[in-house]
Each structure stands twice: as C-alpha cells, then as structure tokens.
PDB file of C-alpha atoms and ligand atoms in Angstrom:
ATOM      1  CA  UNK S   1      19.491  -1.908 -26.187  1.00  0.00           C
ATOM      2  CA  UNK S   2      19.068   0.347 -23.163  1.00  0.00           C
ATOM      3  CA  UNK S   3      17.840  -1.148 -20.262  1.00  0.00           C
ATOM      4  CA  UNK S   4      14.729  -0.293 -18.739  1.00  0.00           C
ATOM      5  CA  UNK S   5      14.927   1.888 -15.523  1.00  0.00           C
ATOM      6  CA  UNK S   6      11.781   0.008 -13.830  1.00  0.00           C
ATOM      7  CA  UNK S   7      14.198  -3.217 -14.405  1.00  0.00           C
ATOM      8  CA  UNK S   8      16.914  -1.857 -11.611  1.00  0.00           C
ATOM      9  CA  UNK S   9      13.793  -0.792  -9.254  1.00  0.00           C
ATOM     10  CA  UNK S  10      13.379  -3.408  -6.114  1.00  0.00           C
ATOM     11  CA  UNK S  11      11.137  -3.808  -3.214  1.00  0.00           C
ATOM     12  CA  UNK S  12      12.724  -3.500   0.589  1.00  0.00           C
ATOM     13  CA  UNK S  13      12.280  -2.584   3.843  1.00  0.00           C
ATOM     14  CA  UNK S  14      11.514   0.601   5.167  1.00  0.00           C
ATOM     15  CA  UNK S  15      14.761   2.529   6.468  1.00  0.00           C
ATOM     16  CA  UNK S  16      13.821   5.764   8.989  1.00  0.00           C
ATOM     17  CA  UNK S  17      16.232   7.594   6.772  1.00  0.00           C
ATOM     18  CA  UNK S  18      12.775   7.345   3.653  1.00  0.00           C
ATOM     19  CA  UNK S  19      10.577   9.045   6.468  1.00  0.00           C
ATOM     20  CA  UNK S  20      10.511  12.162   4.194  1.00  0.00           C
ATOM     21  CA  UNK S  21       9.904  10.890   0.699  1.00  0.00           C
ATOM     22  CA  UNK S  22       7.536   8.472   2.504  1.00  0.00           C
ATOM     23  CA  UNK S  23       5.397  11.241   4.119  1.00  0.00           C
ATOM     24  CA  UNK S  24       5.914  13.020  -0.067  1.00  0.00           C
ATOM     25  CA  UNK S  25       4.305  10.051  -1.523  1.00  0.00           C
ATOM     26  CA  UNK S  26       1.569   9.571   0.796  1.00  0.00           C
ATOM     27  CA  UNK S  27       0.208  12.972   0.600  1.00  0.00           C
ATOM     28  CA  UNK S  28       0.570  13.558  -2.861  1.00  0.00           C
ATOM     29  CA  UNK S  29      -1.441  10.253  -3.731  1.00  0.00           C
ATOM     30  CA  UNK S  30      -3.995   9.711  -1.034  1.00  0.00           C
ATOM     31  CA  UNK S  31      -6.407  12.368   0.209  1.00  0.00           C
ATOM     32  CA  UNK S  32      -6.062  11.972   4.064  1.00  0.00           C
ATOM     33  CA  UNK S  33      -3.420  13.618   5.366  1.00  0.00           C
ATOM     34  CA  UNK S  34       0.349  11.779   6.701  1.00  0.00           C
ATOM     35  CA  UNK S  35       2.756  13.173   9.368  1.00  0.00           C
ATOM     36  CA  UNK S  36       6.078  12.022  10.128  1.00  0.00           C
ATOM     37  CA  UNK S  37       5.218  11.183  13.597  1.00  0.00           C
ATOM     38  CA  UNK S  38       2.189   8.659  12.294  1.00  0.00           C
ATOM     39  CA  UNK S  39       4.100   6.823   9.570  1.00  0.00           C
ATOM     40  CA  UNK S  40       6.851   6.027  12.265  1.00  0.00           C
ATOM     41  CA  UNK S  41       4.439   5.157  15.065  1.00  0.00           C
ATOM     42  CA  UNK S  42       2.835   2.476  11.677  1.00  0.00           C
ATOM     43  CA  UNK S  43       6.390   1.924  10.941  1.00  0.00           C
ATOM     44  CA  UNK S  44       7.058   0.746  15.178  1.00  0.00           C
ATOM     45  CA  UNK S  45       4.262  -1.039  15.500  1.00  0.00           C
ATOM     46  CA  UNK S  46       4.950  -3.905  12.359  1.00  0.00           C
ATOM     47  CA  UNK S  47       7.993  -3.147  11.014  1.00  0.00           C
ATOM     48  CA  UNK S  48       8.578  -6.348   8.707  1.00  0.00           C
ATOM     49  CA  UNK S  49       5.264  -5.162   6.564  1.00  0.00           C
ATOM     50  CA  UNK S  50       6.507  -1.800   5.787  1.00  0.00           C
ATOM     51  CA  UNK S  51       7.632  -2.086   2.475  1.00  0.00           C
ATOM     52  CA  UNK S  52       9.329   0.816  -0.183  1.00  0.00           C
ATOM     53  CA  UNK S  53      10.082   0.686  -3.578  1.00  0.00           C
ATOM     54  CA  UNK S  54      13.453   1.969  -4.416  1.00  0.00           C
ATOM     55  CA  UNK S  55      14.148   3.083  -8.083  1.00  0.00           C
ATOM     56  CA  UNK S  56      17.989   4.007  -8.738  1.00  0.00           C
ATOM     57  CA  UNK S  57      18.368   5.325  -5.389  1.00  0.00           C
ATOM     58  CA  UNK S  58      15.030   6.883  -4.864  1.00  0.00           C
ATOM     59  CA  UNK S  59      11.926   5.720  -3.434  1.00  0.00           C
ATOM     60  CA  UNK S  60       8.701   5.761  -5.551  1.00  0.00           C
ATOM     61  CA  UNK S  61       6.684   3.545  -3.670  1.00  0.00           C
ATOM     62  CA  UNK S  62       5.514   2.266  -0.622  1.00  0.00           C
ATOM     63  CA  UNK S  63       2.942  -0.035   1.310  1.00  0.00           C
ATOM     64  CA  UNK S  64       2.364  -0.817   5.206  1.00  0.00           C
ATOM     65  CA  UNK S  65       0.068  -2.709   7.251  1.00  0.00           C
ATOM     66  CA  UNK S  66      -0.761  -3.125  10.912  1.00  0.00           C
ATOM     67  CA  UNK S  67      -1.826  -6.773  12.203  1.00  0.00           C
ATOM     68  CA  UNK S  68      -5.584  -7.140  12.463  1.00  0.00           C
ATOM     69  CA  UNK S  69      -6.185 -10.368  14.517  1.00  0.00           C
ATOM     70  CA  UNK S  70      -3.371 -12.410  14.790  1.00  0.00           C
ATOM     71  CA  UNK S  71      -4.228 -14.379  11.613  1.00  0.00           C
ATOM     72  CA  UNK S  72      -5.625 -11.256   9.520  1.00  0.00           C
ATOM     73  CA  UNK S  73      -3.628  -8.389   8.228  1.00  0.00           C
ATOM     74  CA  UNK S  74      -4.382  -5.232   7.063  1.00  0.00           C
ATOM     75  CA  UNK S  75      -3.402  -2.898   4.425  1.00  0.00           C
ATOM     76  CA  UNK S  76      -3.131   0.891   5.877  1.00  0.00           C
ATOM     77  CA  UNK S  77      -1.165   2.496   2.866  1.00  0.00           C
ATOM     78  CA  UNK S  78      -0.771   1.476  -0.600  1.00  0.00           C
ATOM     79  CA  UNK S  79       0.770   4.343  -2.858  1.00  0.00           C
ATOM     80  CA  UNK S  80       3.281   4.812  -5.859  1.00  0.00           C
ATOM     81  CA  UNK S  81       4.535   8.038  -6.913  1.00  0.00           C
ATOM     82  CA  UNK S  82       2.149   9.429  -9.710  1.00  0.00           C
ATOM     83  CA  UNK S  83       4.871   9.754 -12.136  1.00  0.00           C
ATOM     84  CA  UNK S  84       5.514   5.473 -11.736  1.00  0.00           C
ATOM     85  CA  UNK S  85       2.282   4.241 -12.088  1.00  0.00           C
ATOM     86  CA  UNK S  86       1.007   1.424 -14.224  1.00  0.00           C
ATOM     87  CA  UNK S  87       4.502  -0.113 -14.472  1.00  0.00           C
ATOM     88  CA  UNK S  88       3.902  -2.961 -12.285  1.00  0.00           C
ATOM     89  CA  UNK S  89       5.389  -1.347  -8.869  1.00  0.00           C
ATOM     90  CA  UNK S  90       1.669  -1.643  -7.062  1.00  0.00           C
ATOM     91  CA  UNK S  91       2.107  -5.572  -7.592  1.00  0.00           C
ATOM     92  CA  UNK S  92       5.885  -6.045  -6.818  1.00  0.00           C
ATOM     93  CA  UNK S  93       4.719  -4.355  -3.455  1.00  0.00           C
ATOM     94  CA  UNK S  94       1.621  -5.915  -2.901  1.00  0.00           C
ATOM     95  CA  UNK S  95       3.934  -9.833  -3.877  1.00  0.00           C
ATOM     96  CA  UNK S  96       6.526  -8.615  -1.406  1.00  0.00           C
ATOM     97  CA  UNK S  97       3.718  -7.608   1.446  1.00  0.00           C
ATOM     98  CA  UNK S  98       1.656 -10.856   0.874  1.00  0.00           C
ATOM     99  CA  UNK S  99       5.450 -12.935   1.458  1.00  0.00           C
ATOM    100  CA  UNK S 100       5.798 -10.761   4.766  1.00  0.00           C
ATOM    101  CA  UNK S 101       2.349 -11.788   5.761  1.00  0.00           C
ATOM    102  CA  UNK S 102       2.725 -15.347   4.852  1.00  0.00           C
ATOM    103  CA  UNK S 103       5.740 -15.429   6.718  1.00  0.00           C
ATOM    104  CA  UNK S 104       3.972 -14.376   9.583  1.00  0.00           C
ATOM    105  CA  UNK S 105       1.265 -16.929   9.469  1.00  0.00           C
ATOM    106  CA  UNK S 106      -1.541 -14.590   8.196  1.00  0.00           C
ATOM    107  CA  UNK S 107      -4.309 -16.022   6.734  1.00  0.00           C
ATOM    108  CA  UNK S 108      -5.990 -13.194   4.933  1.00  0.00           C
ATOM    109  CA  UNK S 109      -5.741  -9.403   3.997  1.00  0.00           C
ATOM    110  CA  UNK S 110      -8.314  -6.565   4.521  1.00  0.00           C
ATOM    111  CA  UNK S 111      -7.970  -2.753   3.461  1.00  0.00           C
ATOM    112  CA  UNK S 112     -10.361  -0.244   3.114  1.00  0.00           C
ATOM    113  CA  UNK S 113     -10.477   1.971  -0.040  1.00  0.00           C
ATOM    114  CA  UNK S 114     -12.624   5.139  -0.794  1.00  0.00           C
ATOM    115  CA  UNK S 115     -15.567   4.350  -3.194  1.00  0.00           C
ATOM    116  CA  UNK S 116     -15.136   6.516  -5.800  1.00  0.00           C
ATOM    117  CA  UNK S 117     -10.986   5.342  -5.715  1.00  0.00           C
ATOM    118  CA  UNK S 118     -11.779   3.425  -9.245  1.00  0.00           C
ATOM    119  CA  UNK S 119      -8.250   3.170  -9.833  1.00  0.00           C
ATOM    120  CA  UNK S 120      -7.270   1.497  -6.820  1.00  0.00           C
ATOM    121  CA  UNK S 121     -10.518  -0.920  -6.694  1.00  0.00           C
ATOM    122  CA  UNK S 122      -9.806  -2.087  -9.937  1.00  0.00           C
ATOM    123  CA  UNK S 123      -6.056  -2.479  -9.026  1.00  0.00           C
ATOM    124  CA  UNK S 124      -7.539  -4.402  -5.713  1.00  0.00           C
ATOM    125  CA  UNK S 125      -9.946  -6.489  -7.401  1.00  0.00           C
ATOM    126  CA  UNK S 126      -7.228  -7.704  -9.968  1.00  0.00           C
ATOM    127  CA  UNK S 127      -5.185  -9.158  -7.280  1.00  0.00           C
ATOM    128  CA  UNK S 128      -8.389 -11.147  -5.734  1.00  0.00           C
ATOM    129  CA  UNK S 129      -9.720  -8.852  -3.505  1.00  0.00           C
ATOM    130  CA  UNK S 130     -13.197  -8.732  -2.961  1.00  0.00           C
ATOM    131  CA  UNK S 131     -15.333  -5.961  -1.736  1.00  0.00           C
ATOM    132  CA  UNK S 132     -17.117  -7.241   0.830  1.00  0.00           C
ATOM    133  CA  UNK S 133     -19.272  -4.451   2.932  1.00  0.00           C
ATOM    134  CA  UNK S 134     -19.242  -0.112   2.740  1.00  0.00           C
ATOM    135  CA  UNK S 135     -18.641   1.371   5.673  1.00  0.00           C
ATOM    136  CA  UNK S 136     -20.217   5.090   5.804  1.00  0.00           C
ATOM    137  CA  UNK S 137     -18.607   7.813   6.689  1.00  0.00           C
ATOM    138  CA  UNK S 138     -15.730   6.219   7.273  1.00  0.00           C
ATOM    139  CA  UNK S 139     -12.998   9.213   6.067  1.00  0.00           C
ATOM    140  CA  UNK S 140     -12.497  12.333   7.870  1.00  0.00           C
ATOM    141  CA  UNK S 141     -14.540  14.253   5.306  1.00  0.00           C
ATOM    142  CA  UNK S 142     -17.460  11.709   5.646  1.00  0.00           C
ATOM    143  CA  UNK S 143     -15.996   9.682   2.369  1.00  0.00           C
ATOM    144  CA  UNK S 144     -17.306   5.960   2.070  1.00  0.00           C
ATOM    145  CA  UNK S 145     -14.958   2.958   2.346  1.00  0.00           C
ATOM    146  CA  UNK S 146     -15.390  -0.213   0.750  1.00  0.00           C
ATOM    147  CA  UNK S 147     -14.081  -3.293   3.085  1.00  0.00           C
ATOM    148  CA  UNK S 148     -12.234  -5.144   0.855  1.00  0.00           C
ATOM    149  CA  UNK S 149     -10.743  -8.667   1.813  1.00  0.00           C
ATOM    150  CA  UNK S 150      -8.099 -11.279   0.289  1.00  0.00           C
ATOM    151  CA  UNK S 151      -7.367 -15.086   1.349  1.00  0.00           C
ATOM    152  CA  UNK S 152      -3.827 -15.789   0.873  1.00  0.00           C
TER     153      UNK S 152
HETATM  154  N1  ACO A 201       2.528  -1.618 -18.804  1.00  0.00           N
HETATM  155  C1  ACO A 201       1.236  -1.280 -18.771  1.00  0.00           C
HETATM  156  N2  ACO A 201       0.403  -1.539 -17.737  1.00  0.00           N
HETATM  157  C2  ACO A 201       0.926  -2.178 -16.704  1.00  0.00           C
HETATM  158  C3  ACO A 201       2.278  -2.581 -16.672  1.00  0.00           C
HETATM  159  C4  ACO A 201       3.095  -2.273 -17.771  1.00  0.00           C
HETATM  160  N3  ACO A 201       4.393  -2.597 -17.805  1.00  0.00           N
HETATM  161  N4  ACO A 201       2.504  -3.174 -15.481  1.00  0.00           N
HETATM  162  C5  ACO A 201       1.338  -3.165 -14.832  1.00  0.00           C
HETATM  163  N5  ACO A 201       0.399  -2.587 -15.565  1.00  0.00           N
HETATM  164  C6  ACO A 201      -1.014  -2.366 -15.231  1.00  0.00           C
HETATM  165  C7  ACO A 201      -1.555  -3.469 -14.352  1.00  0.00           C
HETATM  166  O1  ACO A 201      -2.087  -4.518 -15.128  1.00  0.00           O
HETATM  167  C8  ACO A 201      -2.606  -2.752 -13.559  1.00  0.00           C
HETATM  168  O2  ACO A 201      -3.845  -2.786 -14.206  1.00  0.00           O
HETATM  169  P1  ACO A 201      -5.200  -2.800 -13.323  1.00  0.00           P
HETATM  170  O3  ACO A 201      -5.269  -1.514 -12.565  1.00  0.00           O
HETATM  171  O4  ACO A 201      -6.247  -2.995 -14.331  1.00  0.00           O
HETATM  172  O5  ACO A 201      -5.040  -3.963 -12.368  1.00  0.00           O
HETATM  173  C9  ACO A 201      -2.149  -1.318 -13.512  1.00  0.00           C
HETATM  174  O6  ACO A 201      -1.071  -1.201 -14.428  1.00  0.00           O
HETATM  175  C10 ACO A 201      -1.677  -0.944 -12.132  1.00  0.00           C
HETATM  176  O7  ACO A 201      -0.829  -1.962 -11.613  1.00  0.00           O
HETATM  177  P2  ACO A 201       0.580  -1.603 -11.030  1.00  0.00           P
HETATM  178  O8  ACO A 201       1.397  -0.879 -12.033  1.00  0.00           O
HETATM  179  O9  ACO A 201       1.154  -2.835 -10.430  1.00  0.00           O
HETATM  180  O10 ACO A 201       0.161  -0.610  -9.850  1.00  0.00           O
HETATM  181  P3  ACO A 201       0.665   0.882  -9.618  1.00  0.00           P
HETATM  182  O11 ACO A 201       2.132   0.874  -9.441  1.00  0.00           O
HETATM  183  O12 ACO A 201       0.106   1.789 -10.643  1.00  0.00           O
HETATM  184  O13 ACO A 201       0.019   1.160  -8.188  1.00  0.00           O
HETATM  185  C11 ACO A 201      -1.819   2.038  -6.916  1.00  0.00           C
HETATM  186  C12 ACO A 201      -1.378   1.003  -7.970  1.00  0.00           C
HETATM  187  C13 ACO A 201      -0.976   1.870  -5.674  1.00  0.00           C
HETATM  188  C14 ACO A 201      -3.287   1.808  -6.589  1.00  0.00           C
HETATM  189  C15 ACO A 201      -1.598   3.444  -7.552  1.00  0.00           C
HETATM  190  O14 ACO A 201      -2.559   3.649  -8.552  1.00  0.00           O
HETATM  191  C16 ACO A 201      -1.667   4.587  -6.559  1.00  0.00           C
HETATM  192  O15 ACO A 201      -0.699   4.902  -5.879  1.00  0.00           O
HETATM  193  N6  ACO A 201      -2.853   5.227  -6.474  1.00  0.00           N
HETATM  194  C17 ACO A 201      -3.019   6.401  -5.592  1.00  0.00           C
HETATM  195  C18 ACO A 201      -2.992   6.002  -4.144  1.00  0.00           C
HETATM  196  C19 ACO A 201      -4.113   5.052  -3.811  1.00  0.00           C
HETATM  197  O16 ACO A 201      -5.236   5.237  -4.230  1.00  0.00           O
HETATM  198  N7  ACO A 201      -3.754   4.018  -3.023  1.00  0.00           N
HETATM  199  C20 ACO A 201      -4.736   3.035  -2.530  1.00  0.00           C
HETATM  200  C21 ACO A 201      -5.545   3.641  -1.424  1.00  0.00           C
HETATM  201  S1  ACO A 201      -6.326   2.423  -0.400  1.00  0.00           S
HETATM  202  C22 ACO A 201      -5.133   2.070   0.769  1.00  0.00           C
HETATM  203  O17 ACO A 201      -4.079   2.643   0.825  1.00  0.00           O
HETATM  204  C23 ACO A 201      -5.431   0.945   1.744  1.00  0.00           C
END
C-alpha cells in the first residue's frame, strides 16, 4: 500500500534558511500582514518556540510564540498551508509547542484570535482553550480578538 505523504511530515525548529516560505504561509492564511524583518525579530527573541512543519522537504506549517510573564506563554502565529489543512498538522504543532513550553517551565498559554476566525476557535477550543475576554479593536482594521487561554 502506498504510504501516506502526511506520515513522512515532522515538526522542527525554525532554520533562517524557511524565512521565505514562512513569510508565504503567514500571509496567505492570516489577514495581518508578515515581513521578513518581523518573523526574524519573533524568531530572535524565543527561538526554541518557533516551530515548522516540514513535509518531504517543504514547509507547510508553522507556529511561534513570545514569552508572556515568565510562567505564561503566548501564541503569536499559528498557520498551515491551505492546501494541508485538516490532516492533523495544527495539533502536531501545537503538541510540539506545548513540549517547548513545558520545557521551559510555563504554566499556561494565551493567544488571541479574530472573532469571526470560526475555524481556528473551534480548532482552539478542541485543544482546551477557553475564550476568556474580547478585546475591541484589537486588529489593525479595528477586527475583535477573543483572549483565549490554556493551562498546561
Ligand atoms: N482527517 C480529517 N480531519 C482531521 C484529520 C484527519 N486525518 N486530522 C485532524 N483532523 C481535524 C481535527 O479534528 C480538527 O478538527 P477541529 O477543527 O474540529 O478541531 C481539524 O481537522 C483541524 O485540526 P488540524 O488538522 O490539526 O489543524 P490544521 O492543520 O488544519 O491547522 C489551523 C489548524 C492552524 C487553525 C488552520 O486552520 C489554519 O492555518 N488556519 C488559518 C490561519 C489561522 O487562522 N491561524 C490561527 C490564527 S490565531 C493565531 O495565530 C494566534
């Protein structure tokens, strides 16, 4: 029987040499907009949280945080190429980022995710997050953010 391809797919660290298909992935799939320059800076500032997906050589997915407090992280990006979704790489990332945290003695997770992102809340809410307040205006074209949080 032929293998599935999202079998050979694995999670691991971000390499500067992904910047481009990084920068692809995030503004094809969420509606601010990503430069280079930013993702590296995110990339600097925790490296051991920024997380791809890499699918026979290519990367399809990717997820990075920044440390809250020093017990509470926080997820800044969460995306997988539209063409991968619904295959279980959102979770492999999200088990590999909650491992990095862990390792790091964080307590709990908190992201913020655009109200009307029904895909991604009900992704968010499967793994245990909760929502837990909106914040108004809290995109740069005066979108709403649910706060959502995690215990971990
Ligand atoms: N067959 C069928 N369904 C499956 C399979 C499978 N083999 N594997 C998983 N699924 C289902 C899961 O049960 C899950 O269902 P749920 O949504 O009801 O929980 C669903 O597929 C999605 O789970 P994954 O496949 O693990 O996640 P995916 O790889 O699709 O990534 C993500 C989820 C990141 C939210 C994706 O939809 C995406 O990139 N969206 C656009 C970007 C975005 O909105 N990102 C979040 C913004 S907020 C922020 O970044 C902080």
């Amino acid at each position: 029987m032929a293998a599935n391809n999202f079998e050979v797919g694995f999670v691991r660290r971000f390499d500067v040499s992904d910047i481009d298909k990084v920068v692809e992935i995030a503004n094809n799939s969420l509606t601010e907009y990503y430069t280079s320059s930013l993702i590296l800076d995110l990339f600097r500032s925790w490296p051991s949280s920024f997380l791809v997906f890499a699918l026979e050589g290519k990367i399809v997915g990717l997820i990075v945080g920044s440390r809250h407090t020093a017990t509470e992280a926080r997820i800044l990006l969460l995306a997988v190429d539209k063409d991968f979704r619904n295959r279980g790489i959102g979770k492999q990332l999200m088990d590999s980022f909650v491992r990095a945290c862990i390792a790091e003695r964080m307590m709990s997770i908190r992201l913020e995710v655009r109200t009307d992102n029904q895909e991604a809340i009900r992704f968010y809410k499967n793994y245990g997050f909760v929502i837990t307040s909106t914040i108004r205006a809290y995109y740069s074209d005066s979108s709403d953010a649910y706060l959502m949080w995690k215990m971990i």
